[in-house]
PDB file of C-alpha atoms in Angstrom:
ATOM      1  CA  VAL Y   1     165.548 112.081 128.571  1.00 45.00           C
ATOM      2  CA  VAL Y   2     164.007 112.318 124.818  1.00 44.00           C
ATOM      3  CA  GLU Y   3     166.493 109.694 123.817  1.00 52.00           C
ATOM      4  CA  HIS Y   4     166.098 107.362 126.678  1.00 51.00           C
ATOM      5  CA  ALA Y   5     162.133 107.556 126.512  1.00 47.00           C
ATOM      6  CA  ILE Y   6     162.672 106.511 122.562  1.00 45.00           C
ATOM      7  CA  ARG Y   7     164.992 103.941 123.263  1.00 53.00           C
ATOM      8  CA  GLU Y   8     162.542 102.734 125.894  1.00 51.00           C
ATOM      9  CA  ASN Y   9     159.670 103.524 123.477  1.00 49.00           C
ATOM     10  CA  LEU Y  10     157.569 105.596 126.813  1.00 49.00           C
ATOM     11  CA  ARG Y  11     155.172 108.629 125.939  1.00 48.00           C
ATOM     12  CA  PRO Y  12     155.844 111.825 128.196  1.00 49.00           C
ATOM     13  CA  SER Y  13     153.405 111.956 130.244  1.00 47.00           C
ATOM     14  CA  MET Y  14     152.115 115.510 131.573  1.00 44.00           C
ATOM     15  CA  ASN Y  15     150.859 113.906 135.044  1.00 46.00           C
ATOM     16  CA  CYS Y  16     154.738 112.630 135.808  1.00 51.00           C
ATOM     17  CA  SER Y  17     155.314 115.253 138.580  1.00 50.00           C
ATOM     18  CA  ARG Y  18     151.591 114.108 139.950  1.00 49.00           C
ATOM     19  CA  TRP Y  19     153.195 110.794 140.491  1.00 53.00           C
ATOM     20  CA  GLY Y  20     156.754 111.828 142.046  1.00 57.00           C
ATOM     21  CA  LYS Y  21     158.301 110.808 138.432  1.00 73.00           C
ATOM     22  CA  TYR Y  22     160.888 113.061 137.675  1.00 83.00           C
ATOM     23  CA  PRO Y  23     163.675 111.937 135.359  1.00 94.00           C
ATOM     24  CA  ILE Y  24     167.250 111.767 137.577  1.00 95.00           C
ATOM     25  CA  TYR Y  25     170.345 112.077 135.882  1.00 97.00           C
ATOM     26  CA  GLN Y  26     173.248 110.271 138.088  1.00 97.00           C
ATOM     27  CA  TYR Y  27     176.625 112.177 137.521  1.00 97.00           C
ATOM     28  CA  SER Y  28     180.145 110.963 138.371  1.00 97.00           C
ATOM     29  CA  ILE Y  29     182.328 112.788 141.323  1.00 96.00           C
ATOM     30  CA  ASN Y  30     184.430 114.248 138.301  1.00 95.00           C
ATOM     31  CA  GLY Y  31     181.130 115.445 136.637  1.00 94.00           C
ATOM     32  CA  LYS Y  32     180.409 112.902 133.592  1.00 97.00           C
ATOM     33  CA  PHE Y  33     176.899 112.131 133.114  1.00 97.00           C
ATOM     34  CA  ILE Y  34     176.294 108.680 133.574  1.00 97.00           C
ATOM     35  CA  LYS Y  35     172.382 107.738 133.285  1.00 96.00           C
ATOM     36  CA  THR Y  36     169.157 108.848 133.615  1.00 96.00           C
ATOM     37  CA  TRP Y  37     166.548 106.961 135.629  1.00 96.00           C
ATOM     38  CA  ILE Y  38     162.972 107.582 135.167  1.00 94.00           C
ATOM     39  CA  SER Y  39     162.709 108.142 138.879  1.00 92.00           C
ATOM     40  CA  GLN Y  40     164.136 108.115 142.069  1.00 93.00           C
ATOM     41  CA  ARG Y  41     161.984 104.764 142.712  1.00 93.00           C
ATOM     42  CA  GLU Y  42     163.783 103.094 139.811  1.00 95.00           C
ATOM     43  CA  VAL Y  43     167.123 103.432 141.110  1.00 95.00           C
ATOM     44  CA  GLU Y  44     165.725 102.485 144.754  1.00 96.00           C
ATOM     45  CA  ARG Y  45     164.521  99.117 142.841  1.00 96.00           C
ATOM     46  CA  VAL Y  46     167.796  98.462 140.276  1.00 96.00           C
ATOM     47  CA  LEU Y  47     170.947  99.976 142.147  1.00 96.00           C
ATOM     48  CA  GLY Y  48     169.226  99.564 145.968  1.00 96.00           C
ATOM     49  CA  PHE Y  49     169.964 103.427 146.669  1.00 96.00           C
ATOM     50  CA  LYS Y  50     167.067 104.835 149.048  1.00 95.00           C
ATOM     51  CA  GLN Y  51     165.237 107.337 147.643  1.00 94.00           C
ATOM     52  CA  ALA Y  52     165.171 109.893 150.318  1.00 95.00           C
ATOM     53  CA  SER Y  53     168.952 109.403 150.616  1.00 96.00           C
ATOM     54  CA  ILE Y  54     168.856 110.581 146.592  1.00 96.00           C
ATOM     55  CA  SER Y  55     166.433 113.217 147.589  1.00 94.00           C
ATOM     56  CA  ARG Y  56     168.552 114.591 150.210  1.00 96.00           C
ATOM     57  CA  ALA Y  57     171.988 114.345 147.986  1.00 96.00           C
ATOM     58  CA  ILE Y  58     170.051 116.055 145.261  1.00 95.00           C
ATOM     59  CA  LYS Y  59     168.666 118.747 147.657  1.00 95.00           C
ATOM     60  CA  SER Y  60     172.831 119.632 149.087  1.00 96.00           C
ATOM     61  CA  MET Y  61     174.027 118.559 146.185  1.00 94.00           C
ATOM     62  CA  ARG Y  62     176.360 116.573 147.571  1.00 96.00           C
ATOM     63  CA  PRO Y  63     177.204 113.116 146.452  1.00 97.00           C
ATOM     64  CA  TYR Y  64     175.464 109.809 147.570  1.00 96.00           C
ATOM     65  CA  LYS Y  65     177.094 106.317 147.143  1.00 96.00           C
ATOM     66  CA  GLY Y  66     179.819 108.051 145.030  1.00 96.00           C
ATOM     67  CA  PHE Y  67     177.462 109.969 142.677  1.00 97.00           C
ATOM     68  CA  TYR Y  68     175.845 113.410 142.465  1.00 97.00           C
ATOM     69  CA  TRP Y  69     172.192 113.250 141.258  1.00 97.00           C
ATOM     70  CA  LYS Y  70     169.908 115.946 139.662  1.00 96.00           C
ATOM     71  CA  LYS Y  71     166.767 116.448 139.352  1.00 91.00           C
ATOM     72  CA  GLU Y  72     164.413 117.744 136.514  1.00 79.00           C
ATOM     73  CA  TYR Y  73     161.149 119.655 137.544  1.00 70.00           C
TER      74      TYR Y  73
END
């Protein structure tokens, strides 16, 4: 998350959770880390994966669209 923020020149915000922006981590089926996303909305915008489906996958710890997703609280 920090590396991504530095690379993208982003500043951490204490109000992130207020706006529903939690970092989302994408993993392969084999558990290999792929990418850190700024939020579920970014995943939906870039990949076209539904936010609600990602949220369900996070809560159920099941894969969605061939990937595991985790959230930092």
